[in-house]
XYZ file of N, CA, C and O in Angstrom:
432
model
N 0.846 -1.178 0.000
C 0.000 0.000 0.000
C 0.889 1.237 0.000
O 1.876 1.296 0.716
N 0.516 2.209 -0.763
C 1.249 3.461 -0.829
C 0.519 4.489 0.027
O -0.684 4.679 -0.120
N 1.239 5.123 0.931
C 0.612 6.099 1.821
C 0.066 7.297 1.064
O 0.599 7.683 0.041
N -0.994 7.874 1.600
C -1.536 9.104 1.048
C -2.727 8.899 0.134
O -3.370 9.836 -0.255
N -3.028 7.673 -0.213
C -4.153 7.412 -1.094
C -5.379 7.077 -0.251
O -5.340 6.147 0.541
N -6.449 7.823 -0.407
C -7.626 7.581 0.421
C -8.284 6.228 0.161
O -8.931 5.689 1.031
N -8.082 5.658 -1.032
C -8.637 4.334 -1.319
C -7.536 3.322 -1.006
O -6.539 3.248 -1.698
N -7.719 2.537 0.025
C -6.694 1.643 0.541
C -6.107 0.762 -0.557
O -6.826 0.145 -1.336
N -4.780 0.725 -0.599
C -4.081 -0.168 -1.504
C -4.025 0.278 -2.948
O -3.564 -0.459 -3.804
N -4.485 1.460 -3.260
C -4.489 1.911 -4.648
C -3.178 2.621 -4.979
O -2.644 3.352 -4.164
N -2.659 2.420 -6.182
C -1.425 3.104 -6.574
C -1.634 4.613 -6.701
O -2.745 5.084 -6.885
N -0.554 5.347 -6.616
C -0.603 6.798 -6.733
C 0.066 7.256 -8.015
O 1.014 6.647 -8.475
N -0.425 8.352 -8.548
C 0.283 9.033 -9.626
C 1.371 9.881 -8.989
O 1.386 10.091 -7.787
N 2.265 10.392 -9.794
C 3.328 11.238 -9.250
C 2.772 12.464 -8.543
O 3.364 12.968 -7.605
N 1.607 12.939 -8.984
C 1.028 14.119 -8.357
C 0.263 13.780 -7.078
O -0.300 14.639 -6.437
N 0.231 12.493 -6.693
C -0.407 12.089 -5.448
C -1.847 11.668 -5.583
O -2.461 11.247 -4.611
N -2.439 11.755 -6.769
C -3.832 11.343 -6.955
C -3.911 9.863 -7.255
O -3.047 9.312 -7.913
N -4.969 9.228 -6.794
C -5.164 7.809 -7.075
C -5.427 7.617 -8.566
O -6.107 8.424 -9.188
N -4.886 6.567 -9.095
C -5.148 6.271 -10.503
C -6.621 5.986 -10.706
O -7.248 5.304 -9.913
N -7.172 6.470 -11.778
C -8.591 6.275 -12.028
C -8.870 5.022 -12.854
O -10.012 4.667 -13.063
N -7.830 4.344 -13.346
C -8.066 3.135 -14.128
C -7.781 1.866 -13.333
O -7.643 0.802 -13.864
N -7.702 1.979 -12.005
C -7.552 0.838 -11.110
C -8.864 0.717 -10.340
O -9.325 1.681 -9.749
N -9.465 -0.464 -10.338
C -10.784 -0.651 -9.735
C -10.799 -1.838 -8.793
O -10.002 -2.751 -8.913
N -11.756 -1.841 -7.884
C -12.006 -2.977 -7.014
C -10.988 -3.122 -5.894
O -9.955 -2.475 -5.867
N -11.301 -3.997 -4.968
C -10.433 -4.175 -3.805
C -9.149 -4.932 -4.129
O -8.225 -4.967 -3.332
N -9.065 -5.537 -5.307
C -7.859 -6.259 -5.729
C -7.016 -5.444 -6.706
O -6.014 -5.925 -7.206
N -7.407 -4.223 -7.014
C -6.632 -3.384 -7.915
C -6.763 -3.802 -9.363
O -5.794 -3.855 -10.097
N -7.974 -4.122 -9.807
C -8.242 -4.529 -11.191
C -7.736 -3.469 -12.157
O -8.078 -2.303 -12.053
N -6.879 -3.874 -13.073
C -6.338 -2.978 -14.088
C -7.128 -3.195 -15.368
O -7.153 -4.303 -15.902
N -7.769 -2.170 -15.850
C -8.607 -2.310 -17.034
C -7.758 -2.501 -18.286
O -6.572 -2.213 -18.299
N -8.392 -2.985 -19.337
C -7.699 -3.195 -20.604
C -7.219 -1.876 -21.181
O -6.205 -1.803 -21.853
N -7.953 -0.837 -20.938
C -7.576 0.466 -21.482
C -8.651 1.489 -21.212
O -9.655 1.213 -20.568
N -8.416 2.673 -21.707
C -9.365 3.768 -21.574
C -9.874 4.119 -22.970
O -9.094 4.308 -23.895
N -11.176 4.173 -23.109
C -11.803 4.519 -24.389
C -12.196 5.994 -24.321
O -13.240 6.344 -23.781
N -11.338 6.833 -24.847
C -11.563 8.275 -24.755
C -12.545 8.800 -25.791
O -13.053 9.907 -25.654
N -12.812 8.042 -26.852
C -13.707 8.551 -27.890
C -14.894 7.613 -28.157
O -15.499 7.644 -29.212
N -15.223 6.742 -27.187
C -16.394 5.876 -27.233
C -16.393 4.944 -28.449
O -17.426 4.695 -29.055
N -15.245 4.417 -28.807
C -15.129 3.510 -29.949
C -15.841 2.182 -29.689
O -16.538 1.671 -30.554
N -15.691 1.625 -28.474
C -16.294 0.317 -28.187
C -17.721 0.423 -27.666
O -18.437 -0.564 -27.622
N -18.157 1.607 -27.270
C -19.524 1.791 -26.780
C -19.594 1.765 -25.265
O -18.834 1.062 -24.602
N -20.524 2.520 -24.721
C -20.648 2.670 -23.263
C -20.993 1.360 -22.564
O -20.724 1.208 -21.379
N -21.576 0.383 -23.279
C -21.898 -0.898 -22.649
C -20.645 -1.642 -22.198
O -20.713 -2.537 -21.365
N -19.484 -1.258 -22.712
C -18.213 -1.895 -22.336
C -17.430 -1.076 -21.318
O -16.351 -1.482 -20.908
N -17.951 0.072 -20.907
C -17.245 0.950 -19.976
C -17.685 0.692 -18.547
O -18.831 0.312 -18.295
N -16.771 0.931 -17.603
C -17.096 0.827 -16.190
C -18.237 1.776 -15.880
O -18.233 2.933 -16.309
N -19.247 1.275 -15.200
C -20.441 2.031 -14.802
C -21.233 2.576 -15.989
O -22.031 3.488 -15.836
N -20.999 2.054 -17.201
C -21.747 2.476 -18.374
C -21.481 3.904 -18.815
O -22.271 4.494 -19.550
N -20.361 4.467 -18.389
C -20.020 5.851 -18.752
C -19.834 5.980 -20.263
O -19.460 5.027 -20.945
N -20.104 7.165 -20.797
C -19.955 7.377 -22.238
C -18.496 7.248 -22.661
O -18.189 6.676 -23.692
N -17.588 7.786 -21.880
C -16.158 7.686 -22.133
C -15.512 7.139 -20.868
O -15.969 7.420 -19.776
N -14.441 6.370 -21.002
C -13.744 5.929 -19.795
C -13.168 4.537 -19.893
O -12.973 3.991 -20.982
N -12.904 3.979 -18.723
C -12.223 2.696 -18.606
C -13.093 1.551 -19.122
O -14.299 1.509 -18.885
N -12.451 0.636 -19.820
C -13.132 -0.561 -20.315
C -13.248 -1.540 -19.154
O -12.307 -1.723 -18.390
N -14.404 -2.191 -18.998
C -14.693 -2.983 -17.807
C -14.135 -4.408 -17.821
O -14.439 -5.193 -16.939
N -13.330 -4.748 -18.788
C -12.715 -6.078 -18.804
C -11.233 -5.931 -19.101
O -10.745 -4.845 -19.386
N -10.533 -7.024 -18.989
C -9.089 -7.001 -19.215
C -8.646 -8.354 -19.750
O -9.448 -9.274 -19.848
N -7.403 -8.454 -20.050
C -6.791 -9.718 -20.424
C -6.041 -10.232 -19.197
O -5.377 -9.452 -18.519
N -6.112 -11.526 -18.893
C -5.433 -12.044 -17.699
C -3.938 -11.725 -17.679
O -3.395 -11.400 -16.632
N -3.272 -11.755 -18.820
C -1.849 -11.463 -18.848
C -1.565 -10.052 -18.359
O -0.603 -9.827 -17.620
N -2.412 -9.096 -18.717
C -2.198 -7.713 -18.311
C -2.181 -7.586 -16.792
O -1.349 -6.880 -16.230
N -3.085 -8.289 -16.116
C -3.153 -8.201 -14.656
C -2.076 -9.017 -13.966
O -1.867 -8.863 -12.769
N -1.382 -9.913 -14.673
C -0.392 -10.771 -14.039
C 1.019 -10.603 -14.574
O 1.937 -11.271 -14.103
N 1.212 -9.724 -15.539
C 2.513 -9.561 -16.169
C 3.610 -9.167 -15.172
O 4.760 -9.569 -15.326
N 3.243 -8.429 -14.139
C 4.242 -7.964 -13.162
C 4.923 -9.101 -12.414
O 5.986 -8.902 -11.831
N 4.354 -10.303 -12.395
C 4.975 -11.415 -11.672
C 5.846 -12.294 -12.561
O 6.565 -13.140 -12.067
N 5.812 -12.088 -13.872
C 6.557 -12.954 -14.787
C 8.066 -12.809 -14.589
O 8.773 -13.802 -14.412
N 8.588 -11.592 -14.618
C 10.039 -11.410 -14.529
C 10.621 -11.935 -13.218
O 11.597 -12.693 -13.243
N 10.069 -11.585 -12.044
C 10.664 -12.127 -10.814
C 10.541 -13.643 -10.696
O 11.420 -14.303 -10.159
N 9.449 -14.208 -11.233
C 9.286 -15.659 -11.189
C 10.341 -16.342 -12.046
O 11.000 -17.288 -11.606
N 10.515 -15.868 -13.282
C 11.532 -16.453 -14.157
C 12.934 -16.244 -13.597
O 13.784 -17.140 -13.677
N 13.185 -15.085 -13.019
C 14.479 -14.816 -12.408
C 14.766 -15.836 -11.302
O 15.853 -16.399 -11.228
N 13.776 -16.088 -10.453
C 13.959 -17.056 -9.372
C 14.223 -18.451 -9.941
O 15.155 -19.139 -9.511
N 13.403 -18.872 -10.905
C 13.577 -20.215 -11.463
C 14.934 -20.374 -12.142
O 15.574 -21.418 -12.022
N 15.388 -19.347 -12.858
C 16.662 -19.437 -13.576
C 17.870 -19.349 -12.649
O 18.876 -20.010 -12.883
N 17.795 -18.536 -11.600
C 18.980 -18.277 -10.777
C 19.024 -19.026 -9.463
O 20.110 -19.348 -8.977
N 17.881 -19.248 -8.835
C 17.893 -19.731 -7.462
C 17.255 -21.099 -7.261
O 17.626 -21.800 -6.312
N 16.300 -21.471 -8.059
C 15.604 -22.743 -7.844
C 16.541 -23.921 -8.112
O 17.450 -23.844 -8.931
N 16.291 -25.011 -7.413
C 17.029 -26.246 -7.641
C 16.395 -26.930 -8.841
O 15.186 -27.152 -8.877
N 17.217 -27.233 -9.828
C 16.728 -27.782 -11.099
C 17.127 -29.250 -11.202
O 18.283 -29.594 -11.000
N 16.142 -30.094 -11.541
C 16.410 -31.517 -11.749
C 15.857 -31.924 -13.107
O 14.684 -31.704 -13.394
N 16.707 -32.525 -13.924
C 16.267 -33.029 -15.220
C 16.032 -34.527 -15.080
O 16.918 -35.270 -14.657
N 14.833 -34.951 -15.427
C 14.456 -36.358 -15.300
C 14.827 -37.136 -16.563
O 15.096 -36.549 -17.615
N 14.822 -38.465 -16.461
C 15.198 -39.317 -17.598
C 14.302 -39.104 -18.817
O 14.745 -39.252 -19.941
N 13.043 -38.759 -18.581
C 12.116 -38.553 -19.709
C 12.249 -37.161 -20.330
O 11.514 -36.793 -21.225
N 13.204 -36.353 -19.828
C 13.464 -35.037 -20.406
C 12.768 -33.892 -19.702
O 13.065 -32.719 -19.971
N 11.832 -34.188 -18.798
C 11.167 -33.116 -18.057
C 12.154 -32.471 -17.091
O 13.076 -33.115 -16.594
N 11.943 -31.191 -16.816
C 12.767 -30.471 -15.848
C 11.871 -30.029 -14.707
O 10.816 -29.429 -14.935
N 12.294 -30.356 -13.497
C 11.555 -29.946 -12.306
C 12.339 -28.861 -11.581
O 13.565 -28.900 -11.523
N 11.612 -27.901 -11.029
C 12.208 -26.804 -10.269
C 11.689 -26.868 -8.839
O 10.490 -26.951 -8.622
N 12.622 -26.827 -7.885
C 12.285 -26.904 -6.467
C 12.817 -25.676 -5.746
O 13.865 -25.138 -6.111
N 12.108 -25.265 -4.685
C 12.657 -24.213 -3.841
C 13.635 -24.846 -2.861
O 13.844 -26.063 -2.863
N 14.253 -24.040 -2.005
C 15.290 -24.551 -1.112
C 14.738 -25.313 0.083
O 15.507 -25.830 0.888
N 13.411 -25.411 0.189
C 12.791 -26.251 1.209
C 12.344 -27.584 0.618
O 11.746 -28.400 1.296
N 12.596 -27.775 -0.686
C 12.240 -29.030 -1.339
C 10.851 -29.075 -1.938
O 10.392 -30.126 -2.373
N 10.162 -27.938 -1.988
C 8.823 -27.888 -2.572
C 8.918 -27.798 -4.091
O 9.656 -26.962 -4.615
N 8.166 -28.640 -4.793
C 8.126 -28.598 -6.252
C 7.401 -27.324 -6.692
O 6.274 -27.070 -6.300
N 8.074 -26.515 -7.512
C 7.500 -25.262 -7.992
C 6.896 -25.394 -9.377
O 5.850 -24.823 -9.671
N 7.589 -26.102 -10.265
C 7.136 -26.213 -11.650
C 7.797 -27.422 -12.309
O 8.876 -27.838 -11.920
N 7.103 -27.963 -13.298
C 7.650 -29.036 -14.124
C 7.477 -28.628 -15.578
O 6.376 -28.284 -15.996
N 8.565 -28.655 -16.330
C 8.528 -28.283 -17.744
C 8.777 -29.514 -18.600
O 9.633 -30.335 -18.294
N 8.034 -29.613 -19.679
C 8.244 -30.674 -20.658
C 9.489 -30.349 -21.474
O 9.881 -29.190 -21.579
N 10.087 -31.372 -22.088
C 11.228 -31.091 -22.974
C 10.796 -30.185 -24.106
O 9.653 -30.231 -24.566
N 11.687 -29.339 -24.577
C 11.393 -28.448 -25.688
C 10.950 -29.249 -26.892
O 11.589 -30.226 -27.262
N 9.857 -28.822 -27.500
C 9.346 -29.494 -28.675
C 8.515 -30.735 -28.388
O 8.082 -31.423 -29.296
N 8.265 -31.020 -27.121
C 7.487 -32.215 -26.777
C 6.024 -32.011 -27.161
O 5.450 -30.949 -26.960
N 5.442 -33.048 -27.708
C 4.031 -33.006 -28.102
C 3.169 -33.498 -26.944
O 3.622 -34.267 -26.106
N 1.929 -33.055 -26.921
C 0.981 -33.527 -25.927
C 0.709 -35.009 -26.149
O 0.583 -35.448 -27.288
N 0.608 -35.812 -25.071
C 0.305 -37.254 -25.242
C -1.107 -37.473 -25.723
O -1.974 -36.683 -25.552
């Protein structure tokens, strides 16, 4: 949480105002802002004529975790390659984090 924002947990702009394209208690990031009503008000938050689009793509809301996750798996996780070519990644407590198929492997 960033201090100074009246809406708990909301990000701040440099000028100290809460971002207007972040919604909900989980900080939903909208797909974009429709400034000229191209998609129609039925797709806008609260049905406004202009404004934030009320849906998003899952990648947009989760992209911030990709780099640190890959960094951890590449640099710190314990890597085990199995006889069938799969690679398993473990944390330092021995918990399995991920299993990757060999490159180019087809679905069974």
